[in-house]
mmCIF file of C-alpha atoms in Angstrom:
data_model
loop_
_atom_site.group_PDB
_atom_site.id
_atom_site.type_symbol
_atom_site.label_atom_id
_atom_site.label_comp_id
_atom_site.label_asym_id
_atom_site.label_seq_id
_atom_site.Cartn_x
_atom_site.Cartn_y
_atom_site.Cartn_z
ATOM 1 C CA MET H 1 0.000 0.000 0.000
ATOM 2 C CA ILE H 2 1.236 3.498 -0.834
ATOM 3 C CA GLY H 3 0.465 6.575 1.228
ATOM 4 C CA ILE H 4 1.552 10.138 1.947
ATOM 5 C CA ASP H 5 3.669 11.172 4.931
ATOM 6 C CA ARG H 6 1.593 13.424 7.205
ATOM 7 C CA LYS H 7 4.492 15.786 7.927
ATOM 8 C CA THR H 8 6.507 15.964 4.706
ATOM 9 C CA GLY H 9 3.942 15.115 2.013
ATOM 10 C CA ARG H 10 6.321 12.561 0.487
ATOM 11 C CA LYS H 11 5.295 9.125 -0.717
ATOM 12 C CA ILE H 12 5.626 6.351 1.854
ATOM 13 C CA ASP H 13 5.045 2.628 1.670
ATOM 14 C CA GLY H 14 5.740 -0.559 3.574
ATOM 15 C CA PHE H 15 6.332 -0.326 7.312
ATOM 16 C CA ASP H 16 6.335 3.504 7.350
ATOM 17 C CA GLN H 17 2.893 3.499 5.765
ATOM 18 C CA LEU H 18 1.622 1.025 8.386
ATOM 19 C CA VAL H 19 2.809 3.269 11.230
ATOM 20 C CA SER H 20 1.186 6.269 9.528
ATOM 21 C CA ARG H 21 -2.161 4.462 9.233
ATOM 22 C CA ILE H 22 -2.058 3.373 12.868
ATOM 23 C CA THR H 23 -1.165 6.911 13.970
ATOM 24 C CA GLN H 24 -4.122 8.250 12.015
ATOM 25 C CA VAL H 25 -6.522 5.793 13.644
ATOM 26 C CA MET H 26 -5.185 6.408 17.170
ATOM 27 C CA THR H 27 -5.387 10.199 16.849
ATOM 28 C CA THR H 28 -8.808 10.354 15.169
ATOM 29 C CA PRO H 29 -11.726 10.304 17.598
ATOM 30 C CA LYS H 30 -14.788 8.282 16.666
ATOM 31 C CA VAL H 31 -17.465 10.463 15.076
ATOM 32 C CA GLY H 32 -14.621 12.775 14.049
ATOM 33 C CA ARG H 33 -15.361 12.235 10.351
ATOM 34 C CA ALA H 34 -18.678 13.152 8.801
ATOM 35 C CA LYS H 35 -18.844 10.399 6.179
ATOM 36 C CA ARG H 36 -17.112 7.718 8.252
ATOM 37 C CA PRO H 37 -18.307 8.290 11.846
ATOM 38 C CA THR H 38 -17.160 4.874 13.100
ATOM 39 C CA PHE H 39 -13.561 5.358 11.863
ATOM 40 C CA GLY H 40 -10.960 6.020 14.541
ATOM 41 C CA SER H 41 -10.569 5.036 18.162
ATOM 42 C CA ASN H 42 -11.629 6.010 21.655
ATOM 43 C CA VAL H 43 -8.012 6.794 22.626
ATOM 44 C CA ARG H 44 -8.552 10.569 22.681
ATOM 45 C CA ASP H 45 -11.435 10.148 25.138
ATOM 46 C CA TYR H 46 -8.853 9.500 27.852
ATOM 47 C CA MET H 47 -6.341 12.201 26.914
ATOM 48 C CA GLY H 48 -7.776 14.998 29.073
ATOM 49 C CA ALA H 49 -8.029 12.875 32.203
ATOM 50 C CA ASN H 50 -5.541 12.537 35.010
ATOM 51 C CA MET H 51 -2.985 10.039 33.754
ATOM 52 C CA ALA H 52 -3.162 7.631 36.658
ATOM 53 C CA ASP H 53 -2.082 4.059 36.001
ATOM 54 C CA SER H 54 -5.706 2.935 35.766
ATOM 55 C CA MET H 55 -6.368 5.532 33.059
ATOM 56 C CA LEU H 56 -3.338 4.331 31.072
ATOM 57 C CA ILE H 57 -4.804 0.810 31.148
ATOM 58 C CA ARG H 58 -8.109 2.128 29.738
ATOM 59 C CA LEU H 59 -6.189 3.966 27.031
ATOM 60 C CA GLN H 60 -4.315 0.772 26.101
ATOM 61 C CA THR H 61 -7.628 -1.105 25.904
ATOM 62 C CA ALA H 62 -9.101 1.529 23.576
ATOM 63 C CA ALA H 63 -5.995 1.337 21.366
ATOM 64 C CA ILE H 64 -6.118 -2.450 21.035
ATOM 65 C CA ALA H 65 -9.872 -2.384 20.344
ATOM 66 C CA ALA H 66 -9.288 -0.114 17.331
ATOM 67 C CA PHE H 67 -7.366 -2.894 15.555
ATOM 68 C CA TYR H 68 -10.419 -5.154 15.602
ATOM 69 C CA GLU H 69 -12.773 -2.731 13.871
ATOM 70 C CA PRO H 70 -12.708 -3.432 10.093
ATOM 71 C CA ILE H 71 -13.523 0.187 9.157
ATOM 72 C CA ASN H 72 -10.077 1.222 10.432
ATOM 73 C CA GLY H 73 -8.299 -0.931 7.841
ATOM 74 C CA LEU H 74 -5.692 -2.305 10.232
ATOM 75 C CA THR H 75 -6.367 -6.008 9.772
ATOM 76 C CA ASP H 76 -2.860 -6.594 8.365
ATOM 77 C CA PHE H 77 -1.331 -5.913 11.804
ATOM 78 C CA VAL H 78 -1.985 -8.242 14.733
ATOM 79 C CA PRO H 79 -1.015 -6.571 18.019
ATOM 80 C CA SER H 80 0.496 -8.670 20.780
ATOM 81 C CA ARG H 81 1.408 -5.842 23.147
ATOM 82 C CA CYS H 82 0.410 -2.226 23.751
ATOM 83 C CA VAL H 83 1.969 -0.034 26.436
ATOM 84 C CA ALA H 84 0.955 3.576 27.108
ATOM 85 C CA LYS H 85 3.881 5.709 28.270
ATOM 86 C CA ARG H 86 3.856 9.192 29.783
ATOM 87 C CA LEU H 87 5.997 11.823 28.044
ATOM 88 C CA THR H 88 6.727 15.450 28.911
ATOM 89 C CA ASP H 89 4.357 16.679 26.170
ATOM 90 C CA GLY H 90 1.738 13.954 26.127
ATOM 91 C CA LEU H 91 1.700 10.208 25.740
ATOM 92 C CA ALA H 92 3.022 7.543 23.438
ATOM 93 C CA LEU H 93 1.629 4.144 22.585
ATOM 94 C CA TYR H 94 4.254 1.432 22.141
ATOM 95 C CA PHE H 95 3.105 -1.488 19.997
ATOM 96 C CA GLU H 96 4.495 -4.934 19.285
ATOM 97 C CA GLY H 97 2.927 -7.438 16.935
ATOM 98 C CA LYS H 98 2.967 -9.258 13.615
ATOM 99 C CA TRP H 99 2.821 -7.513 10.256
ATOM 100 C CA ASN H 100 3.283 -9.390 6.960
ATOM 101 C CA GLY H 101 4.571 -12.423 8.856
ATOM 102 C CA ARG H 102 7.310 -10.613 10.765
ATOM 103 C CA ASP H 103 7.608 -9.214 14.267
ATOM 104 C CA VAL H 104 7.553 -5.411 14.423
ATOM 105 C CA LYS H 105 7.825 -2.819 17.203
ATOM 106 C CA PHE H 106 7.043 0.893 16.984
ATOM 107 C CA GLU H 107 5.776 3.874 18.926
ATOM 108 C CA VAL H 108 2.904 6.256 18.152
ATOM 109 C CA PRO H 109 3.173 9.684 19.832
ATOM 110 C CA LEU H 110 -0.013 11.292 21.136
ATOM 111 C CA ASP H 111 0.902 14.949 21.629
ATOM 112 C CA VAL H 112 -1.467 16.781 23.955
ATOM 113 C CA SER H 113 0.462 20.021 24.252
ATOM 114 C CA THR H 114 -1.120 23.238 23.023
ATOM 115 C CA SER H 115 -0.829 23.824 19.313
ATOM 116 C CA LYS H 116 1.912 26.165 18.173
ATOM 117 C CA SER H 117 1.311 29.099 15.874
ATOM 118 C CA THR H 118 2.712 28.812 12.363
ATOM 119 C CA THR H 119 2.995 32.577 11.836
#
């Protein structure tokens, strides 16, 4: 599958494209798209809450659940592990699993800091 890098606009494929798709699903709230209201995940529902350990577990559960919804198009990746980690400017989701018959590991940042002006 071929895609476009969200930051640079360049063509991406293979593993980079997989990580981009997963990032898009994890950062898109359900009902966030008018024509595809079931696309996305419930991960952002937990972003504004106090990041106690119990809340991180709920966030991990929401992330894993997103892989099992066909509308998200992530059926080519089978997660075996998801760990939510606190960062100075938000959270990150660390994933391990199988993709195209091989073991892969990667991290998806979930930045919750205030947006910066581009002017």
